[in-house]
JSON list of C-alpha atoms and ligand atoms in Angstrom, two decimals:
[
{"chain": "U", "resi": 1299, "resn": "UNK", "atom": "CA", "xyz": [146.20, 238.19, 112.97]},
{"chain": "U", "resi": 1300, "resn": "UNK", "atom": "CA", "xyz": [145.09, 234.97, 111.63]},
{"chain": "U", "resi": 1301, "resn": "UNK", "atom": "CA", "xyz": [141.68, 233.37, 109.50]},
{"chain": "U", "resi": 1302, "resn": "UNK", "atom": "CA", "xyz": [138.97, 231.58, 111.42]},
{"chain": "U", "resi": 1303, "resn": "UNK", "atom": "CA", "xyz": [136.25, 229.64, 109.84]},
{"chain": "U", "resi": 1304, "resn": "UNK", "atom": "CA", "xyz": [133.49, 229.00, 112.29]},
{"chain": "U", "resi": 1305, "resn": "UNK", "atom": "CA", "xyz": [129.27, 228.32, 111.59]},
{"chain": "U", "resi": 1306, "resn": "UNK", "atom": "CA", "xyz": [127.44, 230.86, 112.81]},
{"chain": "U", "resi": 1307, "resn": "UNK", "atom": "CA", "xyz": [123.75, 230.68, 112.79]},
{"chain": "U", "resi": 1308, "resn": "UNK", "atom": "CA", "xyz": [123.94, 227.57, 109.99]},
{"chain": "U", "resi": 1309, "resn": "UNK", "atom": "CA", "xyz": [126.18, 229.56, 107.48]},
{"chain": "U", "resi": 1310, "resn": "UNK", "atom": "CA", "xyz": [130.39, 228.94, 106.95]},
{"chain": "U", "resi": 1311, "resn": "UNK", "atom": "CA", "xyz": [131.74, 232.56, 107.58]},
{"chain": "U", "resi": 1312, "resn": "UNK", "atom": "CA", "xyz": [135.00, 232.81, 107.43]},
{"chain": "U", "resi": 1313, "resn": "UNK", "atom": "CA", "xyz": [137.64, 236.28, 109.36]},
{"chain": "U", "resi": 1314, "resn": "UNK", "atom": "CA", "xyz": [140.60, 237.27, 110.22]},
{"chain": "U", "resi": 1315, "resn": "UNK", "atom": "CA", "xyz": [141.36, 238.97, 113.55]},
{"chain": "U", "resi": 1316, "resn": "UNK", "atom": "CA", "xyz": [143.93, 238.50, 116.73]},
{"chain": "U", "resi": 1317, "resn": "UNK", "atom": "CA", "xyz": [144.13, 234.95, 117.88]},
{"chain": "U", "resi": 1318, "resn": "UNK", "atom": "CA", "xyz": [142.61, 236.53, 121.72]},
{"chain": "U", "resi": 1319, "resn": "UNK", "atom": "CA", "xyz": [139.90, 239.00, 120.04]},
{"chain": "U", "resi": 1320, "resn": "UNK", "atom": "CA", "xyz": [136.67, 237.57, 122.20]},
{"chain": "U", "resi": 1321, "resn": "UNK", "atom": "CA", "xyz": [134.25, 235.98, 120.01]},
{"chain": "U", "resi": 1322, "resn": "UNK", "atom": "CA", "xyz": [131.62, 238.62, 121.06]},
{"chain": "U", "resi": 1323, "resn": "UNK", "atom": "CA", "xyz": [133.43, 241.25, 119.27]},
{"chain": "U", "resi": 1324, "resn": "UNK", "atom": "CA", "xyz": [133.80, 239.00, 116.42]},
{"chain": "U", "resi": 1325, "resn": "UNK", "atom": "CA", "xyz": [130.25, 239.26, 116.04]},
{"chain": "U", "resi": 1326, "resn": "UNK", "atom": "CA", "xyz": [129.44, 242.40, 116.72]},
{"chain": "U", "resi": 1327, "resn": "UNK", "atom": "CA", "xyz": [132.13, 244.49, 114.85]},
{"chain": "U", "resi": 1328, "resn": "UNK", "atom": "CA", "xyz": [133.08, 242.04, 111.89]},
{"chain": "U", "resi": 1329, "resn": "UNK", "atom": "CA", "xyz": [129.54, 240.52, 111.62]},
{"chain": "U", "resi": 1330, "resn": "UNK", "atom": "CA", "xyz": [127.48, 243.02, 112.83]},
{"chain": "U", "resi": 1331, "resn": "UNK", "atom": "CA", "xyz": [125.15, 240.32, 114.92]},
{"chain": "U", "resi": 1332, "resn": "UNK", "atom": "CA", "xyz": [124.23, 243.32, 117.28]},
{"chain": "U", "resi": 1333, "resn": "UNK", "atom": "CA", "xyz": [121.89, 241.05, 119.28]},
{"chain": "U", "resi": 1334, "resn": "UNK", "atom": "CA", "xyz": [124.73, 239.68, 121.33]},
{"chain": "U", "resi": 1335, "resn": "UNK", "atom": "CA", "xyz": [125.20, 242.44, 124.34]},
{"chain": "U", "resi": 1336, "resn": "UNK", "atom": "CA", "xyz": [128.43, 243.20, 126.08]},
{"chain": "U", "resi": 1337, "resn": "UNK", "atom": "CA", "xyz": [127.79, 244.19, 129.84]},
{"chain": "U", "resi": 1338, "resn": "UNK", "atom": "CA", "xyz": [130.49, 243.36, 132.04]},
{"chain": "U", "resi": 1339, "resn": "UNK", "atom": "CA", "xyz": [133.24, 241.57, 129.64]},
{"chain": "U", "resi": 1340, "resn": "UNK", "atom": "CA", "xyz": [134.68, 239.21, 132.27]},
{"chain": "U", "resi": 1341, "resn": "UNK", "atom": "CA", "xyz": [132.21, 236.19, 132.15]},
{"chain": "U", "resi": 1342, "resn": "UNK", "atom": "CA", "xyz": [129.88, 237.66, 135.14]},
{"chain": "U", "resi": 1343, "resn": "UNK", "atom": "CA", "xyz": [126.63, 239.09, 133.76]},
{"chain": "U", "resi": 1344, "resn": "UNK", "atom": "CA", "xyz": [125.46, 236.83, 130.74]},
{"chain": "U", "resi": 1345, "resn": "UNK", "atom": "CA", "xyz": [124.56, 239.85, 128.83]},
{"chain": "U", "resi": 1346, "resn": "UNK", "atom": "CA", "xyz": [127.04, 237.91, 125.74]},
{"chain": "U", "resi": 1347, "resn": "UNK", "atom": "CA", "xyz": [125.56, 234.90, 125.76]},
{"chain": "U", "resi": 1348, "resn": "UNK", "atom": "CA", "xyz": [125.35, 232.33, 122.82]},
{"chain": "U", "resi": 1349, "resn": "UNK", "atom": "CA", "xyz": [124.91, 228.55, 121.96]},
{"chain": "U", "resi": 1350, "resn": "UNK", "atom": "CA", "xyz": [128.55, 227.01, 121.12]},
{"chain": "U", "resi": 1351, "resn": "UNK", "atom": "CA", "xyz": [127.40, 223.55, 119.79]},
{"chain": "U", "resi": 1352, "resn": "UNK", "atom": "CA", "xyz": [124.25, 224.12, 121.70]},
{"chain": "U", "resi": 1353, "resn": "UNK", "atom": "CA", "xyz": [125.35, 225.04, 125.09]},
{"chain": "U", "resi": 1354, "resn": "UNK", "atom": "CA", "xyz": [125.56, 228.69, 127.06]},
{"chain": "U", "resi": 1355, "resn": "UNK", "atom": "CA", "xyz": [128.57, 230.03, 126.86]},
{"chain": "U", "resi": 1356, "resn": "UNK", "atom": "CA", "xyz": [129.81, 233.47, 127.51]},
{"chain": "U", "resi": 1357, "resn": "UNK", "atom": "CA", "xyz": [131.24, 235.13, 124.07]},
{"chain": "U", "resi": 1358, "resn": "UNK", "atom": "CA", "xyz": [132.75, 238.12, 125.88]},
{"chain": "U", "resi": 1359, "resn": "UNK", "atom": "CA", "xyz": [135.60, 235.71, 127.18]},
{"chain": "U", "resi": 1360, "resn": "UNK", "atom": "CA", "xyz": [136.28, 232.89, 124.61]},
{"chain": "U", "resi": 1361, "resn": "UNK", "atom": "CA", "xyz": [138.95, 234.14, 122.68]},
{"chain": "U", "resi": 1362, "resn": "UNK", "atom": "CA", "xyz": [138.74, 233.41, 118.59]},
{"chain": "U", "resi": 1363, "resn": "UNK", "atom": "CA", "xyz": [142.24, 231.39, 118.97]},
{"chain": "U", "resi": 1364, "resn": "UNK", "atom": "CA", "xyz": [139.87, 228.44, 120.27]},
{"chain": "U", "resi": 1365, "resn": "UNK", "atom": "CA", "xyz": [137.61, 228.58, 118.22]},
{"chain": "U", "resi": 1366, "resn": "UNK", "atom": "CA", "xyz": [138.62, 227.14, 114.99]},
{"chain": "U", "resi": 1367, "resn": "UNK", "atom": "CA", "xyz": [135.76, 225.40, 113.44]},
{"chain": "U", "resi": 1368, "resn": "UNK", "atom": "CA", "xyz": [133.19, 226.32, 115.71]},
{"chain": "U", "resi": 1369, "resn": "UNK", "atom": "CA", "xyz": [129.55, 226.12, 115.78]},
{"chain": "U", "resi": 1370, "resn": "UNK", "atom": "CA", "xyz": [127.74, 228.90, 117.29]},
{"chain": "U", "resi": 1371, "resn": "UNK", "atom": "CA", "xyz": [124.26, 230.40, 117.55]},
{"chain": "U", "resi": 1372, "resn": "UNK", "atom": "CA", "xyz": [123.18, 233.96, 118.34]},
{"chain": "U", "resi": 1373, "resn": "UNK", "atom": "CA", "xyz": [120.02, 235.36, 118.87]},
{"chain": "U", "resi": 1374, "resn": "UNK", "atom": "CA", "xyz": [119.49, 236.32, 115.58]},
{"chain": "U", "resi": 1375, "resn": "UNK", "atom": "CA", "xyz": [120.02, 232.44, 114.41]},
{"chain": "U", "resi": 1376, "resn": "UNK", "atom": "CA", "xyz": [118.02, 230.90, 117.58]},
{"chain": "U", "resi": 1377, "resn": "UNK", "atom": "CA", "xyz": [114.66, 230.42, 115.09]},
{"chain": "U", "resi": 1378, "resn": "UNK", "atom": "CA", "xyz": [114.12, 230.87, 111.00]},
{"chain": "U", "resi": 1379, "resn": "UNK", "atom": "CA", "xyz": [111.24, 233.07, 110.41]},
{"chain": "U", "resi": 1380, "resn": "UNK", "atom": "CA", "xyz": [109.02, 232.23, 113.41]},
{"chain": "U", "resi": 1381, "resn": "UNK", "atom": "CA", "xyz": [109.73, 232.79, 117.24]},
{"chain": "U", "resi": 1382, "resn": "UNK", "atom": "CA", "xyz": [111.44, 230.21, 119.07]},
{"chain": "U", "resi": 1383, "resn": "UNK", "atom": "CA", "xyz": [109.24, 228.75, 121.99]},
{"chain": "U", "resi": 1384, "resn": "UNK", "atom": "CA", "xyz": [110.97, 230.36, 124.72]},
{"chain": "U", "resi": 1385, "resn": "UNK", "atom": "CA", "xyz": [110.62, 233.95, 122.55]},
{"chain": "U", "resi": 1386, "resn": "UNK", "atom": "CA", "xyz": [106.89, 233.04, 122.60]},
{"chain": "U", "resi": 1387, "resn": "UNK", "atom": "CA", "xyz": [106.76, 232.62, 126.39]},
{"chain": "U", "resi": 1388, "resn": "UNK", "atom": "CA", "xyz": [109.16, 235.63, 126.60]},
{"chain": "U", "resi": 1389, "resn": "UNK", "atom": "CA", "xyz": [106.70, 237.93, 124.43]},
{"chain": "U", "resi": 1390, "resn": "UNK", "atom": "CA", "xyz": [103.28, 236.04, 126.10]},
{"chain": "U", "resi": 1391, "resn": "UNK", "atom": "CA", "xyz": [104.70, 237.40, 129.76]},
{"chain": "U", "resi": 1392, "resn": "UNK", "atom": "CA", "xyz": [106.33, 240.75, 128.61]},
{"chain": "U", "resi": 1393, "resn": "UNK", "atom": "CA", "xyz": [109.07, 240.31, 130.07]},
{"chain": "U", "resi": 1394, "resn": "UNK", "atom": "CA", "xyz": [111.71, 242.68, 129.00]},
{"chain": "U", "resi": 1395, "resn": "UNK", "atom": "CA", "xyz": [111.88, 246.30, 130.60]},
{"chain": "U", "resi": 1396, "resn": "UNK", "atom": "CA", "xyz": [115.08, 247.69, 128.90]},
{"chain": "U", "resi": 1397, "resn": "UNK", "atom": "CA", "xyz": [115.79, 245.00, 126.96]},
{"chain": "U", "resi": 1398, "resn": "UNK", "atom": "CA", "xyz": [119.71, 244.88, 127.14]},
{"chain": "U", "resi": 1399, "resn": "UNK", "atom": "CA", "xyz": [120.24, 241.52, 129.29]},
{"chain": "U", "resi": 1400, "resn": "UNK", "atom": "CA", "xyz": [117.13, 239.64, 127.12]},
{"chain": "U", "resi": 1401, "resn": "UNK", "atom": "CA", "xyz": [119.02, 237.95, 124.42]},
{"chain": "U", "resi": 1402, "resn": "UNK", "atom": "CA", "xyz": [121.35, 236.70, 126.72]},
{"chain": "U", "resi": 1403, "resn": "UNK", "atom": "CA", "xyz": [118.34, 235.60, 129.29]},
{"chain": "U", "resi": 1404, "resn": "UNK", "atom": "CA", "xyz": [117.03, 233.96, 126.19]},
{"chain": "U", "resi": 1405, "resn": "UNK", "atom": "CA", "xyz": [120.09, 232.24, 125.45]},
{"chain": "U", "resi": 1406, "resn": "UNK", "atom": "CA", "xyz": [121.01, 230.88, 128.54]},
{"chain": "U", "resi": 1407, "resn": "UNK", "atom": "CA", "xyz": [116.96, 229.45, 128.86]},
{"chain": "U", "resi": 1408, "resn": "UNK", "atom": "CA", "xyz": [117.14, 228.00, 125.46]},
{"chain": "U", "resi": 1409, "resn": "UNK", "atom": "CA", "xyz": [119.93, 225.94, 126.40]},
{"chain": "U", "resi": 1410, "resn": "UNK", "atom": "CA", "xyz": [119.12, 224.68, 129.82]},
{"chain": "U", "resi": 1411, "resn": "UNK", "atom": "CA", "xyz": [115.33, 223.48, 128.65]},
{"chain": "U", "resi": 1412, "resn": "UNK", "atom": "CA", "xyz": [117.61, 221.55, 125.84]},
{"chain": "U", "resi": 1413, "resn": "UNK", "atom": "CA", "xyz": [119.24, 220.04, 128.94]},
{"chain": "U", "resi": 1414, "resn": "UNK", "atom": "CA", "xyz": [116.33, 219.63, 131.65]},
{"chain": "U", "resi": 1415, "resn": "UNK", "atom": "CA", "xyz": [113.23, 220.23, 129.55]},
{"chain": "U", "resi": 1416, "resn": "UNK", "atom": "CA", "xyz": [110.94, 220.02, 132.48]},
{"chain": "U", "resi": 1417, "resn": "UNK", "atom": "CA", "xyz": [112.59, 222.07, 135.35]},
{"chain": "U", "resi": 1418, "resn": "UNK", "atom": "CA", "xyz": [110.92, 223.05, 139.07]},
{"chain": "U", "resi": 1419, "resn": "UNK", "atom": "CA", "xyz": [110.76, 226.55, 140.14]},
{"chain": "U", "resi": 1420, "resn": "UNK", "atom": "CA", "xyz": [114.02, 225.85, 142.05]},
{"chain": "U", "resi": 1421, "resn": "UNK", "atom": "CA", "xyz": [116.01, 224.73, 138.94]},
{"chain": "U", "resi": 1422, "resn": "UNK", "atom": "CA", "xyz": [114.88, 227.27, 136.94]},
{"chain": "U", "resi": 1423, "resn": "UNK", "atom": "CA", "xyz": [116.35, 229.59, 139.22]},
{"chain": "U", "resi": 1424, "resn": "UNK", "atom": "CA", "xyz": [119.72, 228.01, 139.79]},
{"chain": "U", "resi": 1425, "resn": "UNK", "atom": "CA", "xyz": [120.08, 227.83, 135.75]},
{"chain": "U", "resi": 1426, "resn": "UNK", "atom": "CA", "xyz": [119.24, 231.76, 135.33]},
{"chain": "U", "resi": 1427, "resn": "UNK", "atom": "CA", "xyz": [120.88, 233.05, 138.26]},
{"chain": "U", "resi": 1428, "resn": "UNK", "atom": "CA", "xyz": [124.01, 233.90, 136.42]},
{"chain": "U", "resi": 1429, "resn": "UNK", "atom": "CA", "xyz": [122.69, 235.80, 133.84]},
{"chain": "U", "resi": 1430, "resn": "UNK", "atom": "CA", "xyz": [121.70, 239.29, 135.31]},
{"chain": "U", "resi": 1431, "resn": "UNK", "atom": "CA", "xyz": [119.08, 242.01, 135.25]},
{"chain": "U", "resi": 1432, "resn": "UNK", "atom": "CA", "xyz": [119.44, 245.39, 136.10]},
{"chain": "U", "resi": 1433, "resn": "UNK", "atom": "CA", "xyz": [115.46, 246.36, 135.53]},
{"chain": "U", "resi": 1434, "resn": "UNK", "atom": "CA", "xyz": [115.04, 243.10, 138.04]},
{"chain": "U", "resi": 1435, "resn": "UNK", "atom": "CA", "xyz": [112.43, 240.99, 135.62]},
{"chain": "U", "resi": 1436, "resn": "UNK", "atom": "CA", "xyz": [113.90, 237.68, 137.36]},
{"chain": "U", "resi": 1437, "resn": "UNK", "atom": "CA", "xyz": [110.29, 237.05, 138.61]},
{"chain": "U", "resi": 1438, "resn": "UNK", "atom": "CA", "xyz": [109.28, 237.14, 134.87]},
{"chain": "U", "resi": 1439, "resn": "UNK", "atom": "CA", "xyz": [111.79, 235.50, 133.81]},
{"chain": "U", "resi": 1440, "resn": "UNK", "atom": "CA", "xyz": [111.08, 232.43, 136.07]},
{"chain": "U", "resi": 1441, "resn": "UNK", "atom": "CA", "xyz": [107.64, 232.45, 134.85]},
{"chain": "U", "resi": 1442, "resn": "UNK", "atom": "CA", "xyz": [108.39, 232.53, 131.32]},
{"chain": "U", "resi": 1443, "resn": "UNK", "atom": "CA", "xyz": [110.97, 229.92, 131.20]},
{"chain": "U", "resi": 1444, "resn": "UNK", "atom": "CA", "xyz": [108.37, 227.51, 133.07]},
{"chain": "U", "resi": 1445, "resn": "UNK", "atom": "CA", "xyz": [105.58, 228.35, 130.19]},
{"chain": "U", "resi": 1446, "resn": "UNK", "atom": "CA", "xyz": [108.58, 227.83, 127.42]},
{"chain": "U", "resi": 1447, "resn": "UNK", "atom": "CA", "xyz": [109.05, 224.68, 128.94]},
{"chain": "U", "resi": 1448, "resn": "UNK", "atom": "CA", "xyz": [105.39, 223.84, 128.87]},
{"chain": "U", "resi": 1449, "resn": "UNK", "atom": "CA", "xyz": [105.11, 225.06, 125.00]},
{"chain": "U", "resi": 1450, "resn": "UNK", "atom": "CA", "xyz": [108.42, 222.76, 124.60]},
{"chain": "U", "resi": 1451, "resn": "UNK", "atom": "CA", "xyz": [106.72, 219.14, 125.80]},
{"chain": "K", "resi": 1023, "resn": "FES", "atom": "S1", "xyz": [129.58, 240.71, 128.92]},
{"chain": "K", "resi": 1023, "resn": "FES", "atom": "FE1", "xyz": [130.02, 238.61, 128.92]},
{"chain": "K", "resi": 1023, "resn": "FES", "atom": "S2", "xyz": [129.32, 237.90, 130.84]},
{"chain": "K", "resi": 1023, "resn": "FES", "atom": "FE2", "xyz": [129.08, 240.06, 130.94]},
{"chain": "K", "resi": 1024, "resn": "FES", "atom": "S1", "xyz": [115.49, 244.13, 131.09]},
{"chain": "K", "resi": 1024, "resn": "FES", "atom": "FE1", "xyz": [116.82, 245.80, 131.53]},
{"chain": "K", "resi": 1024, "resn": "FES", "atom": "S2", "xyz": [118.65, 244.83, 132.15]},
{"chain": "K", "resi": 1024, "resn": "FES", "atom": "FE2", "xyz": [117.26, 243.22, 131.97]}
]
């Protein structure tokens, strides 16, 4: 066991767990930041995604020994009281069937417009591929990332 202090969602929290417990449980069992999804746990379905300074990563398989001092984001810390832009776009188009793979989806979109803030069809798709979908609401998905983007600029 040993103490991390990391940022998460603009606050100092500070816990103590085995140096290779993955962040994601980190969250979800000591910090009960439920939003954060575990599908597959080996970095394949981007149902754990979150910001780490600002860029998608998958929390399932970073282990809490690198992560000393860390600044990370989870859905829960993505806006403070009003919806983020890409939440807006993601409400606007209904997008979510089950729900489970959203906050990741969201996650993941968040990031890339950060990166490319006005994407083609084509990029959008390359950026989101990773990050699947059981209920198979890619189409939406596409659609809504485009109208965050427009919201964005
Ligand atoms: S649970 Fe992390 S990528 Fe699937
Ligand atoms: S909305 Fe059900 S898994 Fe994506």
């Amino acid at each position: 066991m040993a103490s991390y202090n990391l940022k998460i969602n603009g606050k100092a929290v500070a816990v103590t767990v085995d140096d290779d417990t993955p962040l994601l449980w980190v969250l979800r069992d000591e910090l009960n930041l439920v939003g954060t999804k575990f599908g597959c746990g080996i970095a394949q379905c981007g149902a754990c995604t979150v910001h780490l300074d600002g860029t998608a990563v998958r929390s399932c398989s970073i282990p809490m020994a690198s992560l000393e001092g860390a600044n990370i984001t989870t859905i829960e810390g993505l806006s403070d009281d009003k919806l983020h832009p890409v939440q807006e776009a993601w409400k606007e188009l209904d997008v979510p069937q089950c729900g489970y793979c959203q906050a990741g989806q969201i996650m993941t979109a968040t990031s890339f417009l950060k990166q490319n803030p006005n994407p083609n069809s084509e990029q959008i798709r390359t950026a989101m591929n990773g990050n699947l979908c059981r209920c198979a609401s890619y189409n939406r998905i596409e659609k809504a990332v485009a109208l965050a983007a427009k919201k964005m600029s």
